[in-house]
PDB file of C-alpha atoms and ligand atoms in Angstrom:
ATOM      1  CA  MET A1167       1.841 -29.093   0.625  1.00  0.00           C
ATOM      2  CA  PHE A1168       1.705 -29.294  -3.171  1.00  0.00           C
ATOM      3  CA  PRO A1169       2.712 -26.917  -5.991  1.00  0.00           C
ATOM      4  CA  GLU A1170      -0.099 -24.993  -7.657  1.00  0.00           C
ATOM      5  CA  GLY A1171      -0.535 -22.583 -10.580  1.00  0.00           C
ATOM      6  CA  VAL A1172      -2.447 -19.507  -9.438  1.00  0.00           C
ATOM      7  CA  THR A1173      -4.083 -17.238 -12.028  1.00  0.00           C
ATOM      8  CA  ILE A1174      -3.815 -13.488 -11.506  1.00  0.00           C
ATOM      9  CA  ASN A1175      -5.930 -11.069 -13.516  1.00  0.00           C
ATOM     10  CA  ALA A1176      -3.655  -8.106 -14.194  1.00  0.00           C
ATOM     11  CA  LEU A1177      -6.565  -5.683 -14.670  1.00  0.00           C
ATOM     12  CA  THR A1178      -8.851  -6.692 -11.779  1.00  0.00           C
ATOM     13  CA  GLY A1179      -6.415  -8.247  -9.297  1.00  0.00           C
ATOM     14  CA  GLU A1180      -8.578 -11.384  -9.120  1.00  0.00           C
ATOM     15  CA  VAL A1181      -6.596 -14.346  -7.730  1.00  0.00           C
ATOM     16  CA  THR A1182      -7.786 -17.881  -8.590  1.00  0.00           C
ATOM     17  CA  PRO A1183      -7.754 -19.811  -6.336  1.00  0.00           C
ATOM     18  CA  SER A1184      -7.519 -17.413  -3.380  1.00  0.00           C
ATOM     19  CA  THR A1185      -7.570 -18.084   0.358  1.00  0.00           C
ATOM     20  CA  GLY A1186      -8.667 -14.725   1.773  1.00  0.00           C
ATOM     21  CA  GLU A1187      -9.422 -11.089   1.018  1.00  0.00           C
ATOM     22  CA  TYR A1188     -10.380  -7.762   2.571  1.00  0.00           C
ATOM     23  CA  THR A1189     -11.371  -4.282   1.445  1.00  0.00           C
ATOM     24  CA  LYS A1190     -10.631  -0.865   2.942  1.00  0.00           C
ATOM     25  CA  ARG A1191     -13.075   2.049   2.821  1.00  0.00           C
ATOM     26  CA  LEU A1192     -12.490   5.781   3.141  1.00  0.00           C
ATOM     27  CA  SER A1193     -14.072   5.924   6.612  1.00  0.00           C
ATOM     28  CA  GLU A1194     -11.184   3.793   7.915  1.00  0.00           C
ATOM     29  CA  PHE A1195      -8.679   6.507   6.952  1.00  0.00           C
ATOM     30  CA  ARG A1196      -9.545   9.372   9.278  1.00  0.00           C
ATOM     31  CA  ARG A1197      -6.040   9.524  10.678  1.00  0.00           C
ATOM     32  CA  ILE A1198      -4.326   9.047   7.331  1.00  0.00           C
ATOM     33  CA  TYR A1199      -5.502  11.822   4.985  1.00  0.00           C
ATOM     34  CA  ARG A1200      -4.702  15.434   5.754  1.00  0.00           C
ATOM     35  CA  ASP A1201      -7.820  17.127   4.359  1.00  0.00           C
ATOM     36  CA  ILE A1202     -10.447  16.091   6.941  1.00  0.00           C
ATOM     37  CA  LYS A1203     -13.230  18.128   5.331  1.00  0.00           C
ATOM     38  CA  ALA A1204     -12.624  16.600   1.890  1.00  0.00           C
ATOM     39  CA  LEU A1205     -12.582  13.156   3.522  1.00  0.00           C
ATOM     40  CA  ASP A1206     -15.855  13.742   5.401  1.00  0.00           C
ATOM     41  CA  ASP A1207     -17.539  15.083   2.239  1.00  0.00           C
ATOM     42  CA  LEU A1208     -16.489  11.986   0.309  1.00  0.00           C
ATOM     43  CA  ILE A1209     -17.640   9.636   3.075  1.00  0.00           C
ATOM     44  CA  SER A1210     -21.062  11.347   3.202  1.00  0.00           C
ATOM     45  CA  ALA A1211     -21.389  10.988  -0.560  1.00  0.00           C
ATOM     46  CA  GLY A1212     -20.840   7.201  -0.279  1.00  0.00           C
ATOM     47  CA  ASP A1213     -18.118   5.452   1.653  1.00  0.00           C
ATOM     48  CA  LEU A1214     -16.017   4.168  -1.253  1.00  0.00           C
ATOM     49  CA  VAL A1215     -13.838   1.087  -1.184  1.00  0.00           C
ATOM     50  CA  THR A1216     -10.401   2.464  -2.068  1.00  0.00           C
ATOM     51  CA  TYR A1217      -8.509  -0.817  -2.176  1.00  0.00           C
ATOM     52  CA  LYS A1218      -8.863  -4.567  -2.016  1.00  0.00           C
ATOM     53  CA  VAL A1219      -6.277  -7.148  -0.971  1.00  0.00           C
ATOM     54  CA  VAL A1220      -6.578 -10.795  -2.057  1.00  0.00           C
ATOM     55  CA  GLU A1221      -4.162 -13.490  -0.910  1.00  0.00           C
ATOM     56  CA  TYR A1222      -3.025 -16.983  -1.775  1.00  0.00           C
ATOM     57  CA  ARG A1223      -1.621 -18.728   1.282  1.00  0.00           C
ATOM     58  CA  ALA A1224      -0.545 -22.368   1.513  1.00  0.00           C
ATOM     59  CA  GLU A1225      -0.722 -23.556   5.109  1.00  0.00           C
ATOM     60  CA  GLY A1226       2.759 -24.283   6.430  1.00  0.00           C
ATOM     61  CA  SER A1227       4.625 -22.408   3.689  1.00  0.00           C
ATOM     62  CA  ASP A1228       7.277 -19.811   4.512  1.00  0.00           C
ATOM     63  CA  ILE A1229       6.044 -17.354   1.842  1.00  0.00           C
ATOM     64  CA  PHE A1230       2.683 -16.178   0.529  1.00  0.00           C
ATOM     65  CA  PHE A1231       1.528 -13.768  -2.131  1.00  0.00           C
ATOM     66  CA  GLY A1232      -1.479 -11.881  -3.421  1.00  0.00           C
ATOM     67  CA  THR A1233      -2.707  -8.731  -5.090  1.00  0.00           C
ATOM     68  CA  THR A1234      -3.611  -5.242  -4.023  1.00  0.00           C
ATOM     69  CA  THR A1235      -6.040  -3.402  -6.298  1.00  0.00           C
ATOM     70  CA  MET A1236      -6.273   0.331  -5.653  1.00  0.00           C
ATOM     71  CA  MET A1237      -9.024   2.521  -7.053  1.00  0.00           C
ATOM     72  CA  PRO A1238      -8.154   5.869  -8.627  1.00  0.00           C
ATOM     73  CA  GLY A1239      -9.223   8.982  -6.751  1.00  0.00           C
ATOM     74  CA  ARG A1240      -8.180  11.715  -4.353  1.00  0.00           C
ATOM     75  CA  VAL A1241      -9.005  13.130  -0.949  1.00  0.00           C
ATOM     76  CA  GLY A1242      -8.346  16.830  -1.532  1.00  0.00           C
ATOM     77  CA  ALA A1243      -4.929  16.904  -3.188  1.00  0.00           C
ATOM     78  CA  GLU A1244      -3.853  13.513  -1.855  1.00  0.00           C
ATOM     79  CA  TYR A1245      -4.320  10.438  -4.017  1.00  0.00           C
ATOM     80  CA  PHE A1246      -5.917   7.271  -2.643  1.00  0.00           C
ATOM     81  CA  MET A1247      -3.251   5.370  -0.733  1.00  0.00           C
ATOM     82  CA  THR A1248      -2.722   2.340   1.494  1.00  0.00           C
ATOM     83  CA  ARG A1249      -2.267   2.668   5.260  1.00  0.00           C
ATOM     84  CA  GLY A1250       1.456   2.010   4.993  1.00  0.00           C
ATOM     85  CA  HIS A1251       3.403  -0.163   7.425  1.00  0.00           C
ATOM     86  CA  TYR A1252       6.648  -1.589   8.657  1.00  0.00           C
ATOM     87  CA  HIS A1253       6.722  -5.344   8.983  1.00  0.00           C
ATOM     88  CA  ALA A1254       6.466  -6.530  12.583  1.00  0.00           C
ATOM     89  CA  ARG A1255       9.530  -8.674  11.933  1.00  0.00           C
ATOM     90  CA  ARG A1256      12.356  -6.302  11.104  1.00  0.00           C
ATOM     91  CA  ASP A1257      14.230  -8.936   9.105  1.00  0.00           C
ATOM     92  CA  ARG A1258      11.463  -9.444   6.532  1.00  0.00           C
ATOM     93  CA  GLY A1259      11.359  -7.694   3.151  1.00  0.00           C
ATOM     94  CA  GLU A1260       8.850  -7.928   0.309  1.00  0.00           C
ATOM     95  CA  ILE A1261       8.436  -7.398  -3.431  1.00  0.00           C
ATOM     96  CA  TYR A1262       5.699  -5.440  -5.233  1.00  0.00           C
ATOM     97  CA  TYR A1263       5.302  -6.306  -8.924  1.00  0.00           C
ATOM     98  CA  THR A1264       3.038  -3.844 -10.755  1.00  0.00           C
ATOM     99  CA  GLN A1265       0.583  -5.409 -13.197  1.00  0.00           C
ATOM    100  CA  SER A1266      -1.469  -2.412 -14.393  1.00  0.00           C
ATOM    101  CA  GLY A1267      -2.087   1.252 -13.701  1.00  0.00           C
ATOM    102  CA  GLN A1268       0.426   3.705 -12.323  1.00  0.00           C
ATOM    103  CA  GLY A1269       1.482   4.833  -8.899  1.00  0.00           C
ATOM    104  CA  ILE A1270       4.231   5.643  -6.478  1.00  0.00           C
ATOM    105  CA  LEU A1271       5.660   3.425  -3.775  1.00  0.00           C
ATOM    106  CA  LEU A1272       6.834   5.544  -0.841  1.00  0.00           C
ATOM    107  CA  LEU A1273       9.494   3.970   1.375  1.00  0.00           C
ATOM    108  CA  GLN A1274      11.300   5.095   4.494  1.00  0.00           C
ATOM    109  CA  THR A1275      13.583   3.775   7.224  1.00  0.00           C
ATOM    110  CA  ARG A1276      13.327   4.497  10.938  1.00  0.00           C
ATOM    111  CA  ASP A1277      16.440   6.657  10.782  1.00  0.00           C
ATOM    112  CA  GLY A1278      15.286   9.030   8.057  1.00  0.00           C
ATOM    113  CA  GLU A1279      16.121   7.553   4.646  1.00  0.00           C
ATOM    114  CA  THR A1280      13.320   7.961   2.097  1.00  0.00           C
ATOM    115  CA  ARG A1281      12.875   6.585  -1.428  1.00  0.00           C
ATOM    116  CA  GLU A1282      10.152   6.720  -4.081  1.00  0.00           C
ATOM    117  CA  ILE A1283       9.747   4.033  -6.718  1.00  0.00           C
ATOM    118  CA  ASP A1284       7.497   4.569  -9.747  1.00  0.00           C
ATOM    119  CA  MET A1285       4.951   1.783 -10.023  1.00  0.00           C
ATOM    120  CA  MET A1286       4.177   0.901 -13.620  1.00  0.00           C
ATOM    121  CA  PRO A1287       3.446  -2.373 -15.424  1.00  0.00           C
ATOM    122  CA  GLY A1288       6.620  -4.454 -15.406  1.00  0.00           C
ATOM    123  CA  THR A1289       8.279  -2.768 -12.419  1.00  0.00           C
ATOM    124  CA  CYS A1290       9.133  -5.140  -9.587  1.00  0.00           C
ATOM    125  CA  ALA A1291       9.974  -3.081  -6.504  1.00  0.00           C
ATOM    126  CA  PHE A1292      12.351  -4.592  -3.960  1.00  0.00           C
ATOM    127  CA  ILE A1293      11.406  -3.571  -0.413  1.00  0.00           C
ATOM    128  CA  PRO A1294      14.322  -4.333   1.928  1.00  0.00           C
ATOM    129  CA  PRO A1295      13.705  -5.464   5.527  1.00  0.00           C
ATOM    130  CA  ASP A1296      12.643  -2.657   7.914  1.00  0.00           C
ATOM    131  CA  TRP A1297      11.658  -0.167   5.231  1.00  0.00           C
ATOM    132  CA  ALA A1298       8.101   1.134   5.728  1.00  0.00           C
ATOM    133  CA  HIS A1299       6.065   1.042   2.514  1.00  0.00           C
ATOM    134  CA  ARG A1300       2.913   2.771   1.277  1.00  0.00           C
ATOM    135  CA  SER A1301       1.488   2.589  -2.250  1.00  0.00           C
ATOM    136  CA  ILE A1302      -0.360   5.449  -3.907  1.00  0.00           C
ATOM    137  CA  ASN A1303      -2.489   5.349  -7.060  1.00  0.00           C
ATOM    138  CA  THR A1304      -1.536   8.454  -9.037  1.00  0.00           C
ATOM    139  CA  GLY A1305      -3.315   7.354 -12.236  1.00  0.00           C
ATOM    140  CA  GLU A1306      -6.867   7.393 -13.542  1.00  0.00           C
ATOM    141  CA  THR A1307      -7.324   3.614 -13.670  1.00  0.00           C
ATOM    142  CA  PRO A1308      -7.006   0.912 -10.995  1.00  0.00           C
ATOM    143  CA  LEU A1309      -3.465   0.213  -9.809  1.00  0.00           C
ATOM    144  CA  VAL A1310      -2.927  -3.542  -9.513  1.00  0.00           C
ATOM    145  CA  PHE A1311       0.199  -5.068  -8.038  1.00  0.00           C
ATOM    146  CA  VAL A1312       1.307  -8.496  -6.866  1.00  0.00           C
ATOM    147  CA  TRP A1313       3.096  -8.658  -3.512  1.00  0.00           C
ATOM    148  CA  CYS A1314       5.072 -11.532  -2.059  1.00  0.00           C
ATOM    149  CA  CYS A1315       6.580 -11.843   1.408  1.00  0.00           C
ATOM    150  CA  ASN A1316       7.090 -14.213   4.338  1.00  0.00           C
ATOM    151  CA  GLN A1317       3.958 -15.355   6.135  1.00  0.00           C
ATOM    152  CA  ASP A1318       5.518 -14.425   9.450  1.00  0.00           C
ATOM    153  CA  ALA A1319       6.436 -10.856   8.375  1.00  0.00           C
ATOM    154  CA  GLY A1320       3.408  -9.325  10.148  1.00  0.00           C
ATOM    155  CA  HIS A1321       2.392  -5.658  10.093  1.00  0.00           C
ATOM    156  CA  ASP A1322       3.226  -2.712  12.315  1.00  0.00           C
ATOM    157  CA  TYR A1323       0.687  -0.009  11.397  1.00  0.00           C
ATOM    158  CA  ALA A1324       0.924   2.049  14.585  1.00  0.00           C
ATOM    159  CA  GLU A1325       4.159   3.814  13.706  1.00  0.00           C
ATOM    160  CA  ILE A1326       2.818   5.260  10.443  1.00  0.00           C
ATOM    161  CA  VAL A1327      -0.663   6.056  11.778  1.00  0.00           C
ATOM    162  CA  THR A1328       0.754   8.072  14.670  1.00  0.00           C
ATOM    163  CA  LYS A1329       3.743   9.742  12.997  1.00  0.00           C
ATOM    164  CA  GLY A1330       2.742   9.785   9.317  1.00  0.00           C
ATOM    165  CA  MET A1331       5.231   9.222   6.533  1.00  0.00           C
ATOM    166  CA  ARG A1332       8.081  11.623   5.852  1.00  0.00           C
ATOM    167  CA  MET A1333       6.915  12.289   2.291  1.00  0.00           C
ATOM    168  CA  LEU A1334       3.469  12.974   0.824  1.00  0.00           C
ATOM    169  CA  VAL A1335       2.312  12.532  -2.757  1.00  0.00           C
ATOM    170  CA  MET A1336       0.065  15.438  -3.787  1.00  0.00           C
ATOM    171  CA  GLU A1337      -1.633  16.443  -7.018  1.00  0.00           C
ATOM    172  CA  LYS A1338      -0.414  19.832  -8.219  1.00  0.00           C
ATOM    173  CA  ASP A1339      -1.545  21.299 -11.557  1.00  0.00           C
ATOM    174  CA  GLY A1340      -2.571  17.823 -12.695  1.00  0.00           C
ATOM    175  CA  VAL A1341       0.807  16.263 -11.853  1.00  0.00           C
ATOM    176  CA  SER A1342       1.761  14.001  -8.940  1.00  0.00           C
ATOM    177  CA  THR A1343       4.442  15.569  -6.759  1.00  0.00           C
ATOM    178  CA  CYS A1344       6.357  14.217  -3.755  1.00  0.00           C
ATOM    179  CA  VAL A1345       6.694  16.789  -0.971  1.00  0.00           C
ATOM    180  CA  PRO A1346       7.966  16.613   2.610  1.00  0.00           C
ATOM    181  CA  ASN A1347       5.186  16.030   5.142  1.00  0.00           C
ATOM    182  CA  PRO A1348       5.059  19.152   7.356  1.00  0.00           C
ATOM    183  CA  ASN A1349       3.260  17.169  10.072  1.00  0.00           C
ATOM    184  CA  PHE A1350       5.706  14.286  10.263  1.00  0.00           C
ATOM    185  CA  THR A1351       6.823  13.726  13.835  1.00  0.00           C
ATOM    186  CA  VAL A1352      10.108  11.960  14.613  1.00  0.00           C
TER     187      VAL A1352
HETATM  188  C1  F6R B1381       1.942  -6.994   2.933  1.00  0.00           C
HETATM  189  C2  F6R B1381       1.857  -5.793   2.055  1.00  0.00           C
HETATM  190  C3  F6R B1381       0.625  -5.617   1.191  1.00  0.00           C
HETATM  191  C4  F6R B1381      -0.228  -4.529   1.868  1.00  0.00           C
HETATM  192  C5  F6R B1381      -1.420  -4.062   1.050  1.00  0.00           C
HETATM  193  C6  F6R B1381      -2.259  -3.025   1.792  1.00  0.00           C
HETATM  194  O1  F6R B1381       3.082  -6.928   3.728  1.00  0.00           O
HETATM  195  O2  F6R B1381       2.716  -4.947   2.051  1.00  0.00           O
HETATM  196  O3  F6R B1381      -0.109  -6.780   1.046  1.00  0.00           O
HETATM  197  O4  F6R B1381      -0.643  -5.033   3.114  1.00  0.00           O
HETATM  198  O5  F6R B1381      -0.963  -3.488  -0.132  1.00  0.00           O
HETATM  199  O6  F6R B1381      -1.454  -2.052   2.354  1.00  0.00           O
HETATM  200  P1  F6R B1381      -1.575  -1.711   3.916  1.00  0.00           P
HETATM  201  O7  F6R B1381      -1.436  -3.037   4.600  1.00  0.00           O
HETATM  202  O8  F6R B1381      -0.430  -0.782   4.197  1.00  0.00           O
HETATM  203  O9  F6R B1381      -2.899  -1.097   4.122  1.00  0.00           O
HETATM  204 ZN1   ZN B1382       4.315  -5.156   3.544  1.00  0.00          ZN
END
């Protein structure tokens, strides 16, 4: 293993060199957004990529990092968001360092604590171990952030897909507002 300088484009999220990437499209979010009709209408109009994740991973290292680039947009009143997850390993945290755009990082614990952190250029959010995290682009430009965590952290998506998150971020009169999720199940 050798040290390496990795270039990150703060506006596009491009990582050079990178070792992997994936994109997520609206059609993969049927169980995430509340407004099913708005979602289906958007998918029929063209199944947009809503975010892209690019990683830099050195084989054998304990940590890795990368970018998430989230497009602006909404499904009904809900802004484009990530799936949201706990880490499979409950002793693994993460940081999210916002490079450009604006958003909200929703966090929650298994026993009912919730927090929201504004994502704006220069904000480095500390995500403690066993806090679920979901990012939401509340702006009109791409939201780009750098994340860094342990390679063995893993993802547990099932909990959030089945129960939802305790809070939602909705657009109301042109402003992003955090509201309790009426459909959250304990
Ligand atoms: C890794 C991490 C990020 C997210 C990415 C997409 O632990 O938190 O790399 O994986 O922002 O979000 P999800 O995975 O929730 O769709
Ligand atoms: Zn994570």
